[in-house]
mmCIF file of C-alpha atoms in Angstrom:
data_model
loop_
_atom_site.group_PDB
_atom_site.id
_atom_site.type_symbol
_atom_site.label_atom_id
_atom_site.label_comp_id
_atom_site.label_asym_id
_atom_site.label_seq_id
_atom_site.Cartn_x
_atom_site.Cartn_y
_atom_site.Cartn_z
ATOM 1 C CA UNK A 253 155.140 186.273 60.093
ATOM 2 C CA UNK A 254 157.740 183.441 59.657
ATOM 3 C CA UNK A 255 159.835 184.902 62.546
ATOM 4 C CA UNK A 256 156.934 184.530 64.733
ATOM 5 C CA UNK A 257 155.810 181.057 64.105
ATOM 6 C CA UNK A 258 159.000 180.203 64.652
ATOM 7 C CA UNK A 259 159.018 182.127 68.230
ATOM 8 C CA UNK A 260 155.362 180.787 69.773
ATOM 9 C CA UNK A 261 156.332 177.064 68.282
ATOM 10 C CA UNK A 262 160.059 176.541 69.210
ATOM 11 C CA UNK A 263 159.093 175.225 72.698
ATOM 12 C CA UNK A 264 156.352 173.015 71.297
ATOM 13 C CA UNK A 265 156.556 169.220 70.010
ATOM 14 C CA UNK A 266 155.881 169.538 66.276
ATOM 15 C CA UNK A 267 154.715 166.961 63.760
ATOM 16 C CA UNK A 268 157.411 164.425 62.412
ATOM 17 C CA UNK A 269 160.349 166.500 64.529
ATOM 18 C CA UNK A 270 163.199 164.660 64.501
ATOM 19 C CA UNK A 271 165.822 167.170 66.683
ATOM 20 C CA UNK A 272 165.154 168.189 70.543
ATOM 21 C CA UNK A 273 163.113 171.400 71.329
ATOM 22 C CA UNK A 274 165.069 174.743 71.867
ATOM 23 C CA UNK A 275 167.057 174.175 75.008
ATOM 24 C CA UNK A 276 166.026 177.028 77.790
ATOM 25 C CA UNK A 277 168.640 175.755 80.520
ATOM 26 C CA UNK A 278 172.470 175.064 80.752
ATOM 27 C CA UNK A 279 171.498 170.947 81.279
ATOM 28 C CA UNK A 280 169.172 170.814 78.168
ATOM 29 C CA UNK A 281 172.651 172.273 76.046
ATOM 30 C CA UNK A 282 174.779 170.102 78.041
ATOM 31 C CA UNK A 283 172.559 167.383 76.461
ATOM 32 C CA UNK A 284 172.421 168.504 73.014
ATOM 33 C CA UNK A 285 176.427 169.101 73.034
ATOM 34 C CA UNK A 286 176.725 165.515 74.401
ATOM 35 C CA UNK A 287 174.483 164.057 71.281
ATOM 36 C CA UNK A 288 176.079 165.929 68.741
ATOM 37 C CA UNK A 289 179.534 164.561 70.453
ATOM 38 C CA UNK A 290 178.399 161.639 70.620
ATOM 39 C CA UNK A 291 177.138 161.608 67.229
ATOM 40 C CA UNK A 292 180.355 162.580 65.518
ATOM 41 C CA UNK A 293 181.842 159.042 66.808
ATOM 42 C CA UNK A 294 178.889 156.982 65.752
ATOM 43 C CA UNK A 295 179.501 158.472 62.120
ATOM 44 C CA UNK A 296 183.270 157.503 62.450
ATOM 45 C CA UNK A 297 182.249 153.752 63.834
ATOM 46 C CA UNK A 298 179.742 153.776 60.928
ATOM 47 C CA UNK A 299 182.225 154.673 58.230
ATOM 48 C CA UNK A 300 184.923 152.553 59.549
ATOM 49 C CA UNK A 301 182.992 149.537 60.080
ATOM 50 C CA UNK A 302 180.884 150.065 56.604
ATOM 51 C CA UNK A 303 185.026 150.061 54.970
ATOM 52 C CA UNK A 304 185.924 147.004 56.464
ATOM 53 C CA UNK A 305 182.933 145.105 55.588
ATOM 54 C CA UNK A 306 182.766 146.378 52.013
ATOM 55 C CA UNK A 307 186.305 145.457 51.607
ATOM 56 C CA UNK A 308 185.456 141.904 53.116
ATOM 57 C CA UNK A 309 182.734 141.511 50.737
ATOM 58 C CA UNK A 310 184.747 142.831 47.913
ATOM 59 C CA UNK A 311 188.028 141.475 48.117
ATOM 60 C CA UNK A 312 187.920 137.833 50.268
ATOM 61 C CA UNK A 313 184.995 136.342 48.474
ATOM 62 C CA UNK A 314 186.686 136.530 44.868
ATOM 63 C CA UNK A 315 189.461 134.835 46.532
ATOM 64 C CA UNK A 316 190.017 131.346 47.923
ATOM 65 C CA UNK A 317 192.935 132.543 49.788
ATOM 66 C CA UNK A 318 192.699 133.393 53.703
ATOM 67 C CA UNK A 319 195.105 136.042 54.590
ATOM 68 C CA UNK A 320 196.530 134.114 57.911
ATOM 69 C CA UNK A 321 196.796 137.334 60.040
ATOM 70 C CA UNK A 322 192.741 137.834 59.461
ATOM 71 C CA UNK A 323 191.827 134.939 60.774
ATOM 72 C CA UNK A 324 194.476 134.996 63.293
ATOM 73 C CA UNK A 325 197.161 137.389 65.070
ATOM 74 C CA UNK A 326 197.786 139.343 68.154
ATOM 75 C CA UNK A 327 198.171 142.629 66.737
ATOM 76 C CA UNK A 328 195.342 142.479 65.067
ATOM 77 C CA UNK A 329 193.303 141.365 68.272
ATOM 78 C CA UNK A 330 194.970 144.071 70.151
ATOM 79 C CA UNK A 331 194.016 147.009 67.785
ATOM 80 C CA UNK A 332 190.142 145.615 67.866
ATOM 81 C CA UNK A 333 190.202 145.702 71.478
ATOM 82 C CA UNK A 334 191.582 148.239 72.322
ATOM 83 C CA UNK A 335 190.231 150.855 69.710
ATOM 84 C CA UNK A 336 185.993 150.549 70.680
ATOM 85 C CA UNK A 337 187.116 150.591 74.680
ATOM 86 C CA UNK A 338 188.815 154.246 73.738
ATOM 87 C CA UNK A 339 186.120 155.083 71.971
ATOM 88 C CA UNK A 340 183.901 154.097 74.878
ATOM 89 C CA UNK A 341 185.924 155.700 77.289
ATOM 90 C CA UNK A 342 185.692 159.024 75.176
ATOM 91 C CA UNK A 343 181.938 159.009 75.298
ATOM 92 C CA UNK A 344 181.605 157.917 79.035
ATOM 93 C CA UNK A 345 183.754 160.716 80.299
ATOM 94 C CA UNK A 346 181.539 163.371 79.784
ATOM 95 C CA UNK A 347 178.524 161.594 79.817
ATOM 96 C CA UNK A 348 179.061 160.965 83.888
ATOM 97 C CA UNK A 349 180.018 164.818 84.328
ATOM 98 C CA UNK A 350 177.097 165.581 83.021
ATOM 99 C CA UNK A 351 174.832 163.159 84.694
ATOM 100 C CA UNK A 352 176.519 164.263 87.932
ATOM 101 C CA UNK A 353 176.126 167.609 86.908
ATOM 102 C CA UNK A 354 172.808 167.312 86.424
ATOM 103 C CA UNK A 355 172.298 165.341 89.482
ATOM 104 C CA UNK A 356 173.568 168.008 91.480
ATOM 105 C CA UNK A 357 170.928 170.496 93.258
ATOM 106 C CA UNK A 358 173.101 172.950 95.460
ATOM 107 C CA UNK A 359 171.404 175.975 97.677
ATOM 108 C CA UNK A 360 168.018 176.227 95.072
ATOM 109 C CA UNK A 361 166.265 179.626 95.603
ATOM 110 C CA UNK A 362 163.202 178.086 95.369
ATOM 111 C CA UNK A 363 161.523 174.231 95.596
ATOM 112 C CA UNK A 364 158.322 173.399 93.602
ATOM 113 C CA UNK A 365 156.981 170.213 94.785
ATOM 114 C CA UNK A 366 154.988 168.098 91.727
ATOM 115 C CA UNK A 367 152.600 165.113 92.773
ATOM 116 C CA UNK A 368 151.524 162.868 89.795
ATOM 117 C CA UNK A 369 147.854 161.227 90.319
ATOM 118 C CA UNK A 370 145.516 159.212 88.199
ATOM 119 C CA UNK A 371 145.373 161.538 85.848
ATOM 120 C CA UNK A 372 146.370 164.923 86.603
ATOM 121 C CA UNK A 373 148.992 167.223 88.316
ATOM 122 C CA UNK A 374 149.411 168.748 91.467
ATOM 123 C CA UNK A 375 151.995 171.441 92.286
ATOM 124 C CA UNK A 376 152.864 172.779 95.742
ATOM 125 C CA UNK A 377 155.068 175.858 96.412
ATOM 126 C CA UNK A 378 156.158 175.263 99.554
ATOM 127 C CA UNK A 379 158.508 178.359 100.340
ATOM 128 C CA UNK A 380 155.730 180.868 100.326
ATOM 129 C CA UNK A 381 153.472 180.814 103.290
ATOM 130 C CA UNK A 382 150.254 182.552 104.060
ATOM 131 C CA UNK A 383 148.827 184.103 106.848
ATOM 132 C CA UNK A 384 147.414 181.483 107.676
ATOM 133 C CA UNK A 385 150.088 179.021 107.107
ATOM 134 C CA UNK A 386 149.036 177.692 104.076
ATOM 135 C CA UNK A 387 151.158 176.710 101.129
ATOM 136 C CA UNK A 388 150.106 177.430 97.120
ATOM 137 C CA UNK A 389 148.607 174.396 96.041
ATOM 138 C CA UNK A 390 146.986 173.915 92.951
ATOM 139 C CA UNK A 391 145.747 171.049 90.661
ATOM 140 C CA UNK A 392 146.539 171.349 87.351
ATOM 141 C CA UNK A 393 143.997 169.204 84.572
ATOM 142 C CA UNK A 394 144.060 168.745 81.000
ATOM 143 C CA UNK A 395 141.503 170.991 79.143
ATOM 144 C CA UNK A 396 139.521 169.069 76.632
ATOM 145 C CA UNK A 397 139.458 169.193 72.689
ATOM 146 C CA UNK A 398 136.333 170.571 72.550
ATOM 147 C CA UNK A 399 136.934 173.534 75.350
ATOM 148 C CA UNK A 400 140.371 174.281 74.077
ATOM 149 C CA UNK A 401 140.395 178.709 72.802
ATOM 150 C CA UNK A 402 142.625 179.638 69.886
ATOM 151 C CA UNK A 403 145.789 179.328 70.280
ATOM 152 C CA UNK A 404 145.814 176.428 72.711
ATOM 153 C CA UNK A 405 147.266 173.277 72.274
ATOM 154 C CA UNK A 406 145.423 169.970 72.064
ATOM 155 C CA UNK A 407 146.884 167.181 74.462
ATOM 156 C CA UNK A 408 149.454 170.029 75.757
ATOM 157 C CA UNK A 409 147.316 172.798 77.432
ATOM 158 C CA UNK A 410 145.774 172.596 80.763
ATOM 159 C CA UNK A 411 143.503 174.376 82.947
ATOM 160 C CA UNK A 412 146.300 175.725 85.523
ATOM 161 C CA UNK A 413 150.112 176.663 84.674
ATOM 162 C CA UNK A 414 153.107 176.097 86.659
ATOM 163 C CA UNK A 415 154.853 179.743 86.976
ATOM 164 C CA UNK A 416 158.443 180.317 87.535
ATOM 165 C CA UNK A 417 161.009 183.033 87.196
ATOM 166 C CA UNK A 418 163.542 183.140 85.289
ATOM 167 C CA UNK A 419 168.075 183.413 86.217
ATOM 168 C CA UNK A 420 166.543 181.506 89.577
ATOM 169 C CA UNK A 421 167.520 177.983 90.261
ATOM 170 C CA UNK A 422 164.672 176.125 91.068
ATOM 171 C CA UNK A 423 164.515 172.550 93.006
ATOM 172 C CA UNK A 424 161.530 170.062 91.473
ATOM 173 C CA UNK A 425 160.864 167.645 93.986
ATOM 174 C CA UNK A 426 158.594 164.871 92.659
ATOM 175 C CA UNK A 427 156.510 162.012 93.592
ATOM 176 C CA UNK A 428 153.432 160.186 93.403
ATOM 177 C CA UNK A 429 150.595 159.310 94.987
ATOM 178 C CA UNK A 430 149.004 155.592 93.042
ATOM 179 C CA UNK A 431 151.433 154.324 90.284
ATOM 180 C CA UNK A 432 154.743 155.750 88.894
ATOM 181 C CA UNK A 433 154.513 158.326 86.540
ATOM 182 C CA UNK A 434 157.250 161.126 85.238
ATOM 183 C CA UNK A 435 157.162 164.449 85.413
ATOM 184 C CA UNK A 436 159.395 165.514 81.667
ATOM 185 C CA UNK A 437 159.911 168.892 80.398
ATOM 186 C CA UNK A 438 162.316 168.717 76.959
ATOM 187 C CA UNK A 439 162.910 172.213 77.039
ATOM 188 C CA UNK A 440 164.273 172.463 80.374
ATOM 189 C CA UNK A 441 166.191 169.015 79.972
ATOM 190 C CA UNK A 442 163.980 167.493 82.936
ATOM 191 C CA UNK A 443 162.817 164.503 83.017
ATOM 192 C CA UNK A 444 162.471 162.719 86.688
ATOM 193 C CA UNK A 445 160.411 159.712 87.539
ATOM 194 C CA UNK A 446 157.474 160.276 90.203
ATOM 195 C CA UNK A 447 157.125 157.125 92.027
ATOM 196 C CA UNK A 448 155.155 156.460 95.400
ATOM 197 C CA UNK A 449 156.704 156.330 98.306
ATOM 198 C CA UNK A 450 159.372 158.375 97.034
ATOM 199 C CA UNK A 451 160.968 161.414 96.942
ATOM 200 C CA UNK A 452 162.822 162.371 93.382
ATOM 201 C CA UNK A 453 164.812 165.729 93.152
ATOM 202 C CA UNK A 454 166.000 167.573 90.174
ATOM 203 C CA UNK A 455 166.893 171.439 89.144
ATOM 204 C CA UNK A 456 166.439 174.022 86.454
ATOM 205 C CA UNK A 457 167.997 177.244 85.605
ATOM 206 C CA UNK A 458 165.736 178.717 82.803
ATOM 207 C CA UNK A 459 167.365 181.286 81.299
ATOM 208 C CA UNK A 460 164.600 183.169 79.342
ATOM 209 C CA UNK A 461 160.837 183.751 79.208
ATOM 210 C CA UNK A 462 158.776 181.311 77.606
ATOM 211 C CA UNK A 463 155.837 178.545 78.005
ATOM 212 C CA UNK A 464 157.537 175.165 78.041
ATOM 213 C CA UNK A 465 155.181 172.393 77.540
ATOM 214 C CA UNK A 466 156.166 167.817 78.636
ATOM 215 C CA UNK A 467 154.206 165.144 79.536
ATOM 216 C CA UNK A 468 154.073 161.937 82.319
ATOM 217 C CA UNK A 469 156.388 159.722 80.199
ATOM 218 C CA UNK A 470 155.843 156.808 82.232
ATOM 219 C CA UNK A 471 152.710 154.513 80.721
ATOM 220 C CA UNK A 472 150.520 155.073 83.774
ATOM 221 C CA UNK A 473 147.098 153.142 82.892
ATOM 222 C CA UNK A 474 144.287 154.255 80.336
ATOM 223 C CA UNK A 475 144.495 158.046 80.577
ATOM 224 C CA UNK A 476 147.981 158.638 80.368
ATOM 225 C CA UNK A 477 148.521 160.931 77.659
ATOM 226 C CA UNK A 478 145.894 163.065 79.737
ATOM 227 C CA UNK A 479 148.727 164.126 81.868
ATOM 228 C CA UNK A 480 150.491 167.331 80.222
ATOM 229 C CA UNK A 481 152.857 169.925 81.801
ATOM 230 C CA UNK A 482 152.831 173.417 81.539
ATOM 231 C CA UNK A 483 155.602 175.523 82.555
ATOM 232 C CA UNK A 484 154.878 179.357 82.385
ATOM 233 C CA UNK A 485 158.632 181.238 82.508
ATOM 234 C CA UNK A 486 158.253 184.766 83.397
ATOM 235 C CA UNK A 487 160.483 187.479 84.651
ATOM 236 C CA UNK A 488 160.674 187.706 88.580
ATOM 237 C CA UNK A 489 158.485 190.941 88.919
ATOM 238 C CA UNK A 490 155.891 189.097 87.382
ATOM 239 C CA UNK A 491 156.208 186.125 89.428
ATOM 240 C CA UNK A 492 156.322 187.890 92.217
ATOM 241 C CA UNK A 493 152.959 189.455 91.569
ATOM 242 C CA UNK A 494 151.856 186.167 90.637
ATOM 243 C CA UNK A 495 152.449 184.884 93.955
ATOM 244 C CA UNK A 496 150.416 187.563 95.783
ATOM 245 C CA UNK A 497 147.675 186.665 93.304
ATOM 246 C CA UNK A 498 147.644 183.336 94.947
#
């Protein structure tokens, strides 16, 4: 039973969580590696800087003596210069790979187009035609508290999913259509403003099946925690029968 709570809730914010969601795509663990990189020299500043003030604290103040070379010398000046722009330099490295990384969306196999309005969703596949030359459109609404089945999610679940395979690399283009919003997925390590006027592009690779949930994270006027995401991962056979559903 423990195994399976774990499985149906390690895509989904829990209470008090304090770590990122269960990465589903290469840029979500290129952004976990980063933190915990970045982490381990944050705990070395800490220590080090904690020492030296301790020892300031400690040792100076039962003193009336000034060590000259504290106050003043080149060395000295050199070593605290030059020490947090190494630092810095280690940490901005592969921060910009990564956002560059990130930023780049090469040949996608596929381009879902997501439109935040006052309050809701819309989602436009735009490679698969009709007939009659119409696009899959959809809206996609927050179901309320009171309407919500077992096993839904309050604030998270709404009335239509966004459906995608999976091992495909898939191109989000979004925008808006009144005030800026953002269309954010933790899972997937998206997160992408949707502004008017605009066109915003990002990517995902999700690498196994799954229902990732996000949220606009842009304060966009009374209802705007009425704006989840749903992201339905399934395996390309399913997708695919999905589509013809449509």
């Amino acid at each position: 039973m423990l195994n399976l709570i774990t499985k149906i809730y390690n895509d989904v914010p829990t209470p008090w969580a304090v770590y990122f969601q269960d990465s589903a795509t290469p840029n979500m663990e290129g952004i976990i590696e980063l933190h915990n990189n970045i982490m381990f020299y944050l705990i070395v500043i800490l220590c080090l800087v904690s020492y030296i003030l301790y020892n300031i604290i400690t040792v100076y103040s039962k003193s009336s003596l000034v060590y000259k070379y504290m106050n003043h010398g080149q060395f000295i000046e050199i070593v605290w210069t030059t020490f947090p722009a190494v630092i810095l330099l280690i940490i901005a490295f592969p921060s910009f790979i990564l956002l560059y990384i990130m930023d780049e969306v090469i040949a996608p196999a596929m381009t879902i187009k997501a439109i935040g309005l006052q309050w809701y969703w819309k989602y436009e596949y735009s490679d698969f035609i009709n007939e009659k030359g119409e696009t899959i459109e959809f809206e996609s609404y927050i179901i309320p508290e009171d309407l919500l089945e077992d096993g839904q999610l309050r604030m998270l679940d709404v009335d239509a999913s966004i459906v995608c395979p999976v091992d495909t690399h898939i191109r989000f283009i979004v925008t808006a259509a009144d005030v800026i919003h953002d269309f954010c997925i933790p899972s997937l390590g998206v997160k992408i403003d949707a502004a008017p006027g605009r066109l915003n592009q990002t990517s995902a690779l999700i690498q196994r099946e799954g229902v990732y949930y996000g949220q606009c994270s842009e304060l966009c006027g009374v209802m705007h925690s009425a704006m989840p995401i749903k992201l339905e991962a399934v395996s390309l056979a399913d997708f695919l029968s999905w589509i013809e559903e449509q």
